[in-house]
PDB file of C-alpha atoms in Angstrom:
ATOM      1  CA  UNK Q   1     -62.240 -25.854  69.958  1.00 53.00           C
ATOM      2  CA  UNK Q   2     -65.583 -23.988  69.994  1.00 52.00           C
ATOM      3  CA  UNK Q   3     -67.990 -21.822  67.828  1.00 51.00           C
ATOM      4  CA  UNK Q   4     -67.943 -18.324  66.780  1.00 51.00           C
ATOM      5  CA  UNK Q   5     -71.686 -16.186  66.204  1.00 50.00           C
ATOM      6  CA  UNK Q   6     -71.544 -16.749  63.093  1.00 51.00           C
ATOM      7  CA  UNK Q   7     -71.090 -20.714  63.419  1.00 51.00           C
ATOM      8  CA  UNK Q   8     -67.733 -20.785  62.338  1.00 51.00           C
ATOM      9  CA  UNK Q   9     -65.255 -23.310  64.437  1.00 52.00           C
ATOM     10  CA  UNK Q  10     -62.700 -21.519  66.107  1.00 49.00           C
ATOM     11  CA  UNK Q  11     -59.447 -24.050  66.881  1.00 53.00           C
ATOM     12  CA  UNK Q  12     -57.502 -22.409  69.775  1.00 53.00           C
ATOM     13  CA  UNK Q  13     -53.827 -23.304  68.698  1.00 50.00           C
ATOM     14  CA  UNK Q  14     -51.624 -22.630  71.511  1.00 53.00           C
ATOM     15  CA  UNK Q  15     -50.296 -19.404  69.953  1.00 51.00           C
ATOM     16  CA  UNK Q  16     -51.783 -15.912  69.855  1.00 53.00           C
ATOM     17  CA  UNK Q  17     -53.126 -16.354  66.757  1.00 56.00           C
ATOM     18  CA  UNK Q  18     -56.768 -18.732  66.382  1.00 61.00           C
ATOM     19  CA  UNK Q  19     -56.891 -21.181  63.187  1.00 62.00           C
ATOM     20  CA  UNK Q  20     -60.331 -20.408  61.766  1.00 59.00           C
ATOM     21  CA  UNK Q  21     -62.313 -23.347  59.806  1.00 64.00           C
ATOM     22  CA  UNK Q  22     -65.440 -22.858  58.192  1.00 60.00           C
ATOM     23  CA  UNK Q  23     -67.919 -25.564  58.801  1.00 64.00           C
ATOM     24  CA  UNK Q  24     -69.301 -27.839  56.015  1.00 64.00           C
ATOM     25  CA  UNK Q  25     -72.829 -25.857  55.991  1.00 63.00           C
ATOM     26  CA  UNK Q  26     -71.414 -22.777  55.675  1.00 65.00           C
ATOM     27  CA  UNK Q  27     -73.110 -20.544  52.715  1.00 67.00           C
ATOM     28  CA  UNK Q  28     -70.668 -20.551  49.836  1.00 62.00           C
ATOM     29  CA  UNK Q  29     -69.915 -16.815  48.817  1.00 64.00           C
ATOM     30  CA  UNK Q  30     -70.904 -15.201  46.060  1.00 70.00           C
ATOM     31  CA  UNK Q  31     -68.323 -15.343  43.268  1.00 80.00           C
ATOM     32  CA  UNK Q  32     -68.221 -12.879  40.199  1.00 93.00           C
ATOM     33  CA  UNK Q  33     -65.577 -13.588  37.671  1.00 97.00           C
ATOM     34  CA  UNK Q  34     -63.798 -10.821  34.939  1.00 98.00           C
ATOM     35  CA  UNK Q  35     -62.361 -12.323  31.725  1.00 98.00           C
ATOM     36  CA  UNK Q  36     -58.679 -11.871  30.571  1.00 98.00           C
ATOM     37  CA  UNK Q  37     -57.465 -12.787  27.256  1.00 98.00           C
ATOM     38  CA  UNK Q  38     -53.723 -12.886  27.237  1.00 98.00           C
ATOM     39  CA  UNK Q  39     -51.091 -12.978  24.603  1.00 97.00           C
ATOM     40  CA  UNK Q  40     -50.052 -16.553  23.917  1.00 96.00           C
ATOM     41  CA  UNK Q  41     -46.598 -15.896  25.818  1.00 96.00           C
ATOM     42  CA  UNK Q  42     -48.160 -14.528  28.401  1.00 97.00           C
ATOM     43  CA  UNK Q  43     -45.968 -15.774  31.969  1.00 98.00           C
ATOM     44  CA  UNK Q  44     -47.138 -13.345  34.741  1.00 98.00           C
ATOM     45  CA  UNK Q  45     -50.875 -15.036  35.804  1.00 97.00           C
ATOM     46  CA  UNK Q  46     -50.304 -14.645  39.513  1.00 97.00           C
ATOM     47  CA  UNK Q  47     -49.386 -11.329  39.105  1.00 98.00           C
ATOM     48  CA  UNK Q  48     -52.740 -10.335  37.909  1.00 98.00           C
ATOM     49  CA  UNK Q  49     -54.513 -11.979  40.869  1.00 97.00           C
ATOM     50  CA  UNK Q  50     -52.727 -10.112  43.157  1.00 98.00           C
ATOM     51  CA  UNK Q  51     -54.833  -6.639  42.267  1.00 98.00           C
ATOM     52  CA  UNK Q  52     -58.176  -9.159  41.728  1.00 97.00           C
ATOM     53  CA  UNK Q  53     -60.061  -8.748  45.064  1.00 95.00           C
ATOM     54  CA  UNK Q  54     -61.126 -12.662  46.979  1.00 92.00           C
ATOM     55  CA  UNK Q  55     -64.549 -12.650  45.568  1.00 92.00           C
ATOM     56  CA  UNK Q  56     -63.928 -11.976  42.181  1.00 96.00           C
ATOM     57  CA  UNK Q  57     -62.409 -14.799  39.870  1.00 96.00           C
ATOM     58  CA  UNK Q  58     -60.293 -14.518  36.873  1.00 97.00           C
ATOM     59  CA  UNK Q  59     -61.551 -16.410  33.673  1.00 97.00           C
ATOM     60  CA  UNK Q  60     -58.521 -16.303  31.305  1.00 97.00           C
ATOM     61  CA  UNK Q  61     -57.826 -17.728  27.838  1.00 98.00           C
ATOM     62  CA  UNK Q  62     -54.957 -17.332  25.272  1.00 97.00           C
ATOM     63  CA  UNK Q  63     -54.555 -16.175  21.804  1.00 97.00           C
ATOM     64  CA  UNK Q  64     -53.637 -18.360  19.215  1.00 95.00           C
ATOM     65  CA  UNK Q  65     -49.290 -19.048  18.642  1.00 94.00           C
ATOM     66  CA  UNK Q  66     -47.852 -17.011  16.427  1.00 89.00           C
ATOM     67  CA  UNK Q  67     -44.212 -17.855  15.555  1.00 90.00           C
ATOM     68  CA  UNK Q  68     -42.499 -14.213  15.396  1.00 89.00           C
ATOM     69  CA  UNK Q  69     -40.564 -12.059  17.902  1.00 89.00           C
ATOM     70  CA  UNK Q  70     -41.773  -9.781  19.895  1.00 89.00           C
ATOM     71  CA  UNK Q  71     -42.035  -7.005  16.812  1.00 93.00           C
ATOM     72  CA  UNK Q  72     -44.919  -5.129  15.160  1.00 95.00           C
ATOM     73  CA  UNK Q  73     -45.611  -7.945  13.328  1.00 94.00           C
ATOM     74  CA  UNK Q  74     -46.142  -9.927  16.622  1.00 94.00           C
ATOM     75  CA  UNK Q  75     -48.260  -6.825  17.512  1.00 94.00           C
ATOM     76  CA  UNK Q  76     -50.759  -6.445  14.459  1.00 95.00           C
ATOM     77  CA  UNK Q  77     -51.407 -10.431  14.309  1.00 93.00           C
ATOM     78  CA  UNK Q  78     -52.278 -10.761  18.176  1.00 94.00           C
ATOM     79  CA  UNK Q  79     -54.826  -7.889  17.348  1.00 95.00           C
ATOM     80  CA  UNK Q  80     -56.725  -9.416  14.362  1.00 96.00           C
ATOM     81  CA  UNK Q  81     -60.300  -9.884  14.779  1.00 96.00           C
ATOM     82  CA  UNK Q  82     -60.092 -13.896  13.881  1.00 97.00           C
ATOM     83  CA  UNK Q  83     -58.046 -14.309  17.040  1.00 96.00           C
ATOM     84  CA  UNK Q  84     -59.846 -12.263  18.810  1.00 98.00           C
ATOM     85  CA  UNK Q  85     -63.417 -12.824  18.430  1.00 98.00           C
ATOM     86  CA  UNK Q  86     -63.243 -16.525  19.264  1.00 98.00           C
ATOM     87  CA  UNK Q  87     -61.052 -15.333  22.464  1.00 98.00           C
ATOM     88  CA  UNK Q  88     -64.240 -13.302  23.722  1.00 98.00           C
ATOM     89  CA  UNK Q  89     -66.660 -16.410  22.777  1.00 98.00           C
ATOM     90  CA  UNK Q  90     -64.339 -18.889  25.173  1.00 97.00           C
ATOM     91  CA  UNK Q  91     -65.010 -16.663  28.020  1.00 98.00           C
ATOM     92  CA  UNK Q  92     -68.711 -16.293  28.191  1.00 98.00           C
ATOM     93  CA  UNK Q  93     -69.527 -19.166  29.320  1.00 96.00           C
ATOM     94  CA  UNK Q  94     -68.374 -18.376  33.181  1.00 95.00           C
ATOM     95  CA  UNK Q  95     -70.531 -15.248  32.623  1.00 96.00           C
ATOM     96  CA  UNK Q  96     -67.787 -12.899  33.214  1.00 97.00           C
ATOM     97  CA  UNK Q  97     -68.876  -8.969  34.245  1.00 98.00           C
ATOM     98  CA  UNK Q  98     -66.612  -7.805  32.058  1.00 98.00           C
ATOM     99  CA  UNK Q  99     -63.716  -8.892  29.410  1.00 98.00           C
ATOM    100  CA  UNK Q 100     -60.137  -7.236  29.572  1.00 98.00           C
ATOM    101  CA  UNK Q 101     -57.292  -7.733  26.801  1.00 98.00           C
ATOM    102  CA  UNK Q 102     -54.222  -7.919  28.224  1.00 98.00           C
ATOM    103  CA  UNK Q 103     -52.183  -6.958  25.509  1.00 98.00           C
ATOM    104  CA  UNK Q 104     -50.097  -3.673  25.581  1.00 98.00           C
ATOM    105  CA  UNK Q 105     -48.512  -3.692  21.934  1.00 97.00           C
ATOM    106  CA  UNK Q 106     -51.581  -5.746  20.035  1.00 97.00           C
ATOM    107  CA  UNK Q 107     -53.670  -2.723  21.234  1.00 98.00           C
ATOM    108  CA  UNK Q 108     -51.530   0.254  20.332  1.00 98.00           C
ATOM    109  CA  UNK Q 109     -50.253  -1.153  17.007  1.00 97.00           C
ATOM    110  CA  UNK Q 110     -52.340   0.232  14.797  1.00 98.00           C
ATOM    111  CA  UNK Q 111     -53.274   3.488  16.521  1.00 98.00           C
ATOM    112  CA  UNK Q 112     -55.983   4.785  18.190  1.00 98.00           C
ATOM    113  CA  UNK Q 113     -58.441   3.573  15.710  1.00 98.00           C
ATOM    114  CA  UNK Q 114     -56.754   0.479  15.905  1.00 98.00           C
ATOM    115  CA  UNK Q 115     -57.634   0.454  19.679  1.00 98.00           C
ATOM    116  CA  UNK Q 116     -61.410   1.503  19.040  1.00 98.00           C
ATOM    117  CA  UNK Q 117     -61.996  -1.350  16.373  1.00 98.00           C
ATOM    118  CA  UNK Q 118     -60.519  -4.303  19.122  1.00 98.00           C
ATOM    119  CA  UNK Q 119     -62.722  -2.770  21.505  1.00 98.00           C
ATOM    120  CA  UNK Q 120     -65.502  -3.119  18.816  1.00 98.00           C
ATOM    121  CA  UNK Q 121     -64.538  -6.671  18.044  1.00 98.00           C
ATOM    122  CA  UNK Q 122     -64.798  -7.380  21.874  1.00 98.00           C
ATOM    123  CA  UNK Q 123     -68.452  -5.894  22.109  1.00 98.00           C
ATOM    124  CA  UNK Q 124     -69.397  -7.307  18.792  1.00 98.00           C
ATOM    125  CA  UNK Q 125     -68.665 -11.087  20.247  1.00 98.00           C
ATOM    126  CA  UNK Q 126     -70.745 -10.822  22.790  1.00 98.00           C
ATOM    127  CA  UNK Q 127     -68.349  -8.985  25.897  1.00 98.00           C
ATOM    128  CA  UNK Q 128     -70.502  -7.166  28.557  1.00 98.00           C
ATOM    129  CA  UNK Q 129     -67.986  -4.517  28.802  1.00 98.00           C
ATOM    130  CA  UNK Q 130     -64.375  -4.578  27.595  1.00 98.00           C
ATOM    131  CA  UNK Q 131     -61.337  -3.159  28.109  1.00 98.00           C
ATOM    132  CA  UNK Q 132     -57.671  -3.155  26.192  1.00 98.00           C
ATOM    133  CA  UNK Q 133     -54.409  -2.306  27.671  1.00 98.00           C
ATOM    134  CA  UNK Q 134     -54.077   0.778  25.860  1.00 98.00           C
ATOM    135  CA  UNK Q 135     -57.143   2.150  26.470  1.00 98.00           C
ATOM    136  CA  UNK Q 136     -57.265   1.522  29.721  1.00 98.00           C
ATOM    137  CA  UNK Q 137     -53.674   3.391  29.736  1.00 98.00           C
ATOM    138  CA  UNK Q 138     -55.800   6.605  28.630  1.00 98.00           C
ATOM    139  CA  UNK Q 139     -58.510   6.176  31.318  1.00 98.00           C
ATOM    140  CA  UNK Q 140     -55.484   5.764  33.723  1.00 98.00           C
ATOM    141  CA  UNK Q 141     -53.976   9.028  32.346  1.00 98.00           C
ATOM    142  CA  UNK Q 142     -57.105  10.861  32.544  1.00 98.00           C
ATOM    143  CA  UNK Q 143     -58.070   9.889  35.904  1.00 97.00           C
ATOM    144  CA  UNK Q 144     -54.851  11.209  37.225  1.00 98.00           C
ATOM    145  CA  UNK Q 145     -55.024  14.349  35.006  1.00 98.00           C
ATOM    146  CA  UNK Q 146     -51.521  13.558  33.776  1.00 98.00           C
ATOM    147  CA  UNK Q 147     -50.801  14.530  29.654  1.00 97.00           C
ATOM    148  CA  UNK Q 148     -47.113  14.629  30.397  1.00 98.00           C
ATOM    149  CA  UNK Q 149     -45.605  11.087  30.700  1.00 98.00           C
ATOM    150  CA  UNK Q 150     -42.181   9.554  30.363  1.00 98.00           C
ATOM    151  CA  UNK Q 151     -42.377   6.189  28.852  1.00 98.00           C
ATOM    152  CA  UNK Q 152     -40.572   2.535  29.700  1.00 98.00           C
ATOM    153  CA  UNK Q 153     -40.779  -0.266  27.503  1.00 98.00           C
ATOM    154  CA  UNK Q 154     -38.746  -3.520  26.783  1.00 98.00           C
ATOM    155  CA  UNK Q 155     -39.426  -3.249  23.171  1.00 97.00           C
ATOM    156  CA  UNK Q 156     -37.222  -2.233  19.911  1.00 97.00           C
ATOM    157  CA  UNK Q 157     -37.607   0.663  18.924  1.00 97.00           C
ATOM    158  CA  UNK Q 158     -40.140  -0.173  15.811  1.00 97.00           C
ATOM    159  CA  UNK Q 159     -42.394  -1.289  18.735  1.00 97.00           C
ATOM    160  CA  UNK Q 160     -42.119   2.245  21.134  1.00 98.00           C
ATOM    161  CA  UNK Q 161     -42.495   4.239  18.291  1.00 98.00           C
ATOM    162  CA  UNK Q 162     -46.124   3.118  17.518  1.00 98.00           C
ATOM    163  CA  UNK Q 163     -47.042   3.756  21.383  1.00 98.00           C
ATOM    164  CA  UNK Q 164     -45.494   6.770  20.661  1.00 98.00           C
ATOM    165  CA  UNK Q 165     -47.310   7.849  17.771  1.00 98.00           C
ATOM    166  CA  UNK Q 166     -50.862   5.950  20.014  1.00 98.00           C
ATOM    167  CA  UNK Q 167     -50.068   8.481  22.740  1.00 98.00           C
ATOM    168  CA  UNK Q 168     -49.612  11.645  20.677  1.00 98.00           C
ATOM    169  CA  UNK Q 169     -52.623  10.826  18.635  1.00 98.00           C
ATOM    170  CA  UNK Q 170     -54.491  11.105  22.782  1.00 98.00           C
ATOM    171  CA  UNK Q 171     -52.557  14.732  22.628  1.00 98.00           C
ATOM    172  CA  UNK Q 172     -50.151  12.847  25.471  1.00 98.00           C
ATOM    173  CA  UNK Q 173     -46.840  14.601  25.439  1.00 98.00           C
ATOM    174  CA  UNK Q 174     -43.699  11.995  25.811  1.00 98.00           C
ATOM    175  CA  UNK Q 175     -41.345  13.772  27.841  1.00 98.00           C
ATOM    176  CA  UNK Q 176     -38.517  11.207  27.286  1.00 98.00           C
ATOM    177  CA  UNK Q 177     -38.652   7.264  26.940  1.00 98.00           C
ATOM    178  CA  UNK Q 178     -36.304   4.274  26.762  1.00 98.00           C
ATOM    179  CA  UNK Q 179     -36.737   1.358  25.429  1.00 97.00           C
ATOM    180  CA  UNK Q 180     -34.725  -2.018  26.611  1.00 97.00           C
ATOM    181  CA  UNK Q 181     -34.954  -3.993  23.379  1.00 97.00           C
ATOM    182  CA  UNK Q 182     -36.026  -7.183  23.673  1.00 96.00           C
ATOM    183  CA  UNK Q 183     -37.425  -9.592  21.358  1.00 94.00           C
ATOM    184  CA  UNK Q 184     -38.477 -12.408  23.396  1.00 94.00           C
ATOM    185  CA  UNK Q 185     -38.495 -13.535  27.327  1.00 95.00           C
ATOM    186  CA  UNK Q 186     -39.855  -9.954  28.258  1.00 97.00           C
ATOM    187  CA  UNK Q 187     -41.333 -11.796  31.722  1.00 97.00           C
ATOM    188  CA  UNK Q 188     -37.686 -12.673  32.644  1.00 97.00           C
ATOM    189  CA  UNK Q 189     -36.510  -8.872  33.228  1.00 97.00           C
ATOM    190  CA  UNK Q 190     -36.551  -8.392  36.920  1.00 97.00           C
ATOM    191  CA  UNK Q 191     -37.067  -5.547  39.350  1.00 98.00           C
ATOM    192  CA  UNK Q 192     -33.995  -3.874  39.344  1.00 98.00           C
ATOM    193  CA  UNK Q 193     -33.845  -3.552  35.739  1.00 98.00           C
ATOM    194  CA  UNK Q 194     -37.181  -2.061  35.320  1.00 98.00           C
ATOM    195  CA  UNK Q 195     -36.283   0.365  38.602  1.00 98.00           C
ATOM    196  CA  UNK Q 196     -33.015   1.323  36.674  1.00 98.00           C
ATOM    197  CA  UNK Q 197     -34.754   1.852  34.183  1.00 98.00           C
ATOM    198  CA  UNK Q 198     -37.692   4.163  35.316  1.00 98.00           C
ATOM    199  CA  UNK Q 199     -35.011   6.197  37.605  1.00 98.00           C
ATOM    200  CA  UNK Q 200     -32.899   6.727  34.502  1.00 98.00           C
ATOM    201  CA  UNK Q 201     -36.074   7.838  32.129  1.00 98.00           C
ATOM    202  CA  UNK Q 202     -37.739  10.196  34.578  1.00 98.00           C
ATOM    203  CA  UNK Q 203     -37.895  13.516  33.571  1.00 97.00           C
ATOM    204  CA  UNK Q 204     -38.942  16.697  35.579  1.00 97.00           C
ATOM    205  CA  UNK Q 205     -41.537  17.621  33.183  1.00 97.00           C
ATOM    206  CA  UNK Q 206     -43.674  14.261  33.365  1.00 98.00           C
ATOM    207  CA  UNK Q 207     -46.152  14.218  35.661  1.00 98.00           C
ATOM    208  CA  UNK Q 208     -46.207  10.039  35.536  1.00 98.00           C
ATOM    209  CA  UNK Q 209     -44.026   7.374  34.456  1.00 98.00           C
ATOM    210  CA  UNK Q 210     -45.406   4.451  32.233  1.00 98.00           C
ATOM    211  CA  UNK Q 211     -43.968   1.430  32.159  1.00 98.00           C
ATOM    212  CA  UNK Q 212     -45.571  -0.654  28.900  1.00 98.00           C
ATOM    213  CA  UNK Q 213     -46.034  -4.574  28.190  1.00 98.00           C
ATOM    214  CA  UNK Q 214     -48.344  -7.145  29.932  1.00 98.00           C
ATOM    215  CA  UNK Q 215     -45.232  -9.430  30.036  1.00 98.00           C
ATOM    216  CA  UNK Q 216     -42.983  -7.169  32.160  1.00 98.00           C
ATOM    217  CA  UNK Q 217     -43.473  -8.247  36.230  1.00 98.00           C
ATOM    218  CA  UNK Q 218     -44.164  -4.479  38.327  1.00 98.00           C
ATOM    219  CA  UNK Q 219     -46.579  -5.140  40.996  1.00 98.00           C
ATOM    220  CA  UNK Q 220     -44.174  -4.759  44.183  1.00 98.00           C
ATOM    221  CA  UNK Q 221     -41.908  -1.618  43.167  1.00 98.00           C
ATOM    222  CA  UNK Q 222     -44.964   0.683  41.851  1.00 98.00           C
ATOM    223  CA  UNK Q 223     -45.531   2.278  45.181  1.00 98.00           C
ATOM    224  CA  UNK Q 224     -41.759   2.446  46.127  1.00 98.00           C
ATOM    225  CA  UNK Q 225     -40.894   3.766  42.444  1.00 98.00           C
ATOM    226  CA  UNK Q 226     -43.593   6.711  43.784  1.00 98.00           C
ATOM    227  CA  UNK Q 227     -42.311   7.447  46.493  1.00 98.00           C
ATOM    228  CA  UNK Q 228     -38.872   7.967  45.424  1.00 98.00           C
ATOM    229  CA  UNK Q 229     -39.815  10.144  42.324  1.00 98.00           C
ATOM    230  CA  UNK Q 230     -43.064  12.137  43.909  1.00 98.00           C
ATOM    231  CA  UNK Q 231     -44.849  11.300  41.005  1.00 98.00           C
ATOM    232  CA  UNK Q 232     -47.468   8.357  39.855  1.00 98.00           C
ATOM    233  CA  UNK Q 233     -46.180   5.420  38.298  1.00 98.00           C
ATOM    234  CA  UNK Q 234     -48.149   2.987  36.421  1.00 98.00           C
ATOM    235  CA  UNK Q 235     -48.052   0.152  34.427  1.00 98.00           C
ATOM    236  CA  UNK Q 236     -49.673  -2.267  31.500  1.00 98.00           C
ATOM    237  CA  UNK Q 237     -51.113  -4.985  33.717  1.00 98.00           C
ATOM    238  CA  UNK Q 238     -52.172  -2.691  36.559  1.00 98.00           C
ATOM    239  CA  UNK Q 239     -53.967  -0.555  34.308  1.00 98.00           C
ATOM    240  CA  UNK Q 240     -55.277  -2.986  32.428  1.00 98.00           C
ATOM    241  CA  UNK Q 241     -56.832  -4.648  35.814  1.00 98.00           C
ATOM    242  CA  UNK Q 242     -57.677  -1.323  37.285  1.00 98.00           C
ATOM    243  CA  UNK Q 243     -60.026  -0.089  34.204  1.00 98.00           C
ATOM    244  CA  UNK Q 244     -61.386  -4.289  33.625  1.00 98.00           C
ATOM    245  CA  UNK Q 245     -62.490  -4.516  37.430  1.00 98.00           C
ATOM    246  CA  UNK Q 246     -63.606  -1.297  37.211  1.00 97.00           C
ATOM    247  CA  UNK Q 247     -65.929  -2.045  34.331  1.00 98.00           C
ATOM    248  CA  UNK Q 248     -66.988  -4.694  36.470  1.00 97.00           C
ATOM    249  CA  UNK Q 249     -67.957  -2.191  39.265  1.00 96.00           C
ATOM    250  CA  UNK Q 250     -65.066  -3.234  41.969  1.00 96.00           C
ATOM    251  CA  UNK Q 251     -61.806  -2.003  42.591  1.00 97.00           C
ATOM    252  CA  UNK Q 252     -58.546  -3.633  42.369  1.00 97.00           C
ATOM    253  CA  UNK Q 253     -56.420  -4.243  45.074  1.00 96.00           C
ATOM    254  CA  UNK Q 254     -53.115  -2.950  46.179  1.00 96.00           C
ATOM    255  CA  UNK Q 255     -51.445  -0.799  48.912  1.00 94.00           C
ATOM    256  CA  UNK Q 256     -50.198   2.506  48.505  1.00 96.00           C
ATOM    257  CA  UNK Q 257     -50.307   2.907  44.741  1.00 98.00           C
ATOM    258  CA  UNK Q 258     -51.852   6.450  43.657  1.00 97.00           C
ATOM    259  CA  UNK Q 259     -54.068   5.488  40.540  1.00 98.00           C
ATOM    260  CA  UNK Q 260     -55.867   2.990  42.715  1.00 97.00           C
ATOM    261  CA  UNK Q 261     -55.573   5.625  45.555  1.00 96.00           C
ATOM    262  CA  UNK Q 262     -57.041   8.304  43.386  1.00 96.00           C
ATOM    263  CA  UNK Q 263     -59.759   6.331  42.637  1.00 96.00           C
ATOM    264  CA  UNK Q 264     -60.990   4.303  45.348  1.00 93.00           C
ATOM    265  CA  UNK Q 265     -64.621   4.209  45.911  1.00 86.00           C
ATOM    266  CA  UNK Q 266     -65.260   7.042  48.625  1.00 74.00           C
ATOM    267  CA  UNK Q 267     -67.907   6.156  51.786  1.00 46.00           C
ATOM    268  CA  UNK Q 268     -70.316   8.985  52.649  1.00 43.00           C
ATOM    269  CA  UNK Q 269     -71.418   8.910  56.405  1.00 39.00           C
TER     270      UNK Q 269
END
């Protein structure tokens, strides 16, 4: 056992690698926090901390039960300003840089307006900066210079339509989309589903593939899903943590995926 420079203790373990343990007087590190407010089904939590870098914290809180399906009803009452106001308030405490909501179909419901008055609800209660899901999908689009997209979503059709109609009213041209019609359990749908069905909704005029709902799990087969169609891919909750860190000033974390590629902070020598 000895010290490191920076008075760390250093355990030689017998292997090639060293255990590292950071003495008791070591300076804590500074830690910044975002907020998230979630849907009240919400099931993926780790997979937004694994695009949060180590000295940023996520602050999240839920919206309020509502007992429908996953429909546009579901939609328009996880968007109402009651829910949502009080959802901002619960998170300043922690003093979060900024406040993302992590809700694809609550923020496209009711249209691009629809989108602009959450994000005024969000300032109104007090957010430093905020962020929905489907605006954040439009800074995403527009940082990659794509207005040609082919769409994924596990929703009925009701549900696609209005991101749809959200997407047109950006002039974004759908190329194609599918939709896998689920009304509940969205977080249960695993990889290979969602790989089907990207591969089978790909179309040779979209220059990305989106792949819609906070609920459905894409973190590991983004970069793969790029590489095998030469084309970005991108999804609810990594846009949705791309644009909220962002608003933060950091950058989220993952390898090899070309929206958080694209836009990496550059270092001039």
């Amino acid at each position: 056992m000895r010290t490191d420079g920076d008075g760390r203790v250093v355990e030689d373990s017998g292997t090639d690698h060293e255990v590292v343990e950071l003495a008791a007087a070591t300076r804590t590190p500074w830690q910044s926090g975002v907020g998230v407010i979630a849907p009240y089904d919400f099931a993926l939590d780790r997979e937004l901390w694994r695009w949060t870098p180590d000295d940023i914290s996520l602050h999240v809180t839920r919206l309020p039960y509502v007992h429908v399906p996953v429909t546009v009803d579901q939609a328009a009452a996880l968007s109402q300003e009651e829910n949502v106001d009080p959802a901002v308030r619960a998170l300043l405490a922690p003093e979060p840089l900024s406040i993302g909501y992590m809700c694809a179909s609550g923020s496209f419901v009711h249209g691009a307006e629809g989108e602009r008055h959450l994000h005024r609800t969000m300032m109104d209660a007090g957010a430093p900066a905020a962020v929905t899901t489907s605006g954040a999908l439009i800074q995403a689009l527009t940082a990659l210079d794509a207005d040609r997209v082919a769409v994924v979503t596990p929703y009925v059709d009701s549900v696609t339509d209005r991101l749809l109609d959200y997407l047109g009213e950006h002039r974004i041209n759908v190329t194609s989309s599918v939709g896998l019609g689920l009304l509940s359990h969205i977080w249960k749908v695993d990889y290979a589903e969602v790989s089907r069905a990207v591969h089978s909704v790909d179309h040779p005029d979209a220059q990305a593939v989106y792949i819609s709902c906070t609920n459905v799990q894409t973190y590991d087969i983004i970069a793969p899903l790029e590489r095998e169609l030469g084309k970005p891919v991108i999804a609810a909750n990594q846009v949705t943590m791309w644009a909220v860190l962002r608003a933060a000033g950091r950058h989220a974390v993952a390898r090899g995926q070309r929206l958080l590629n694209a836009t990496a902070p550059t270092t001039l020598v």
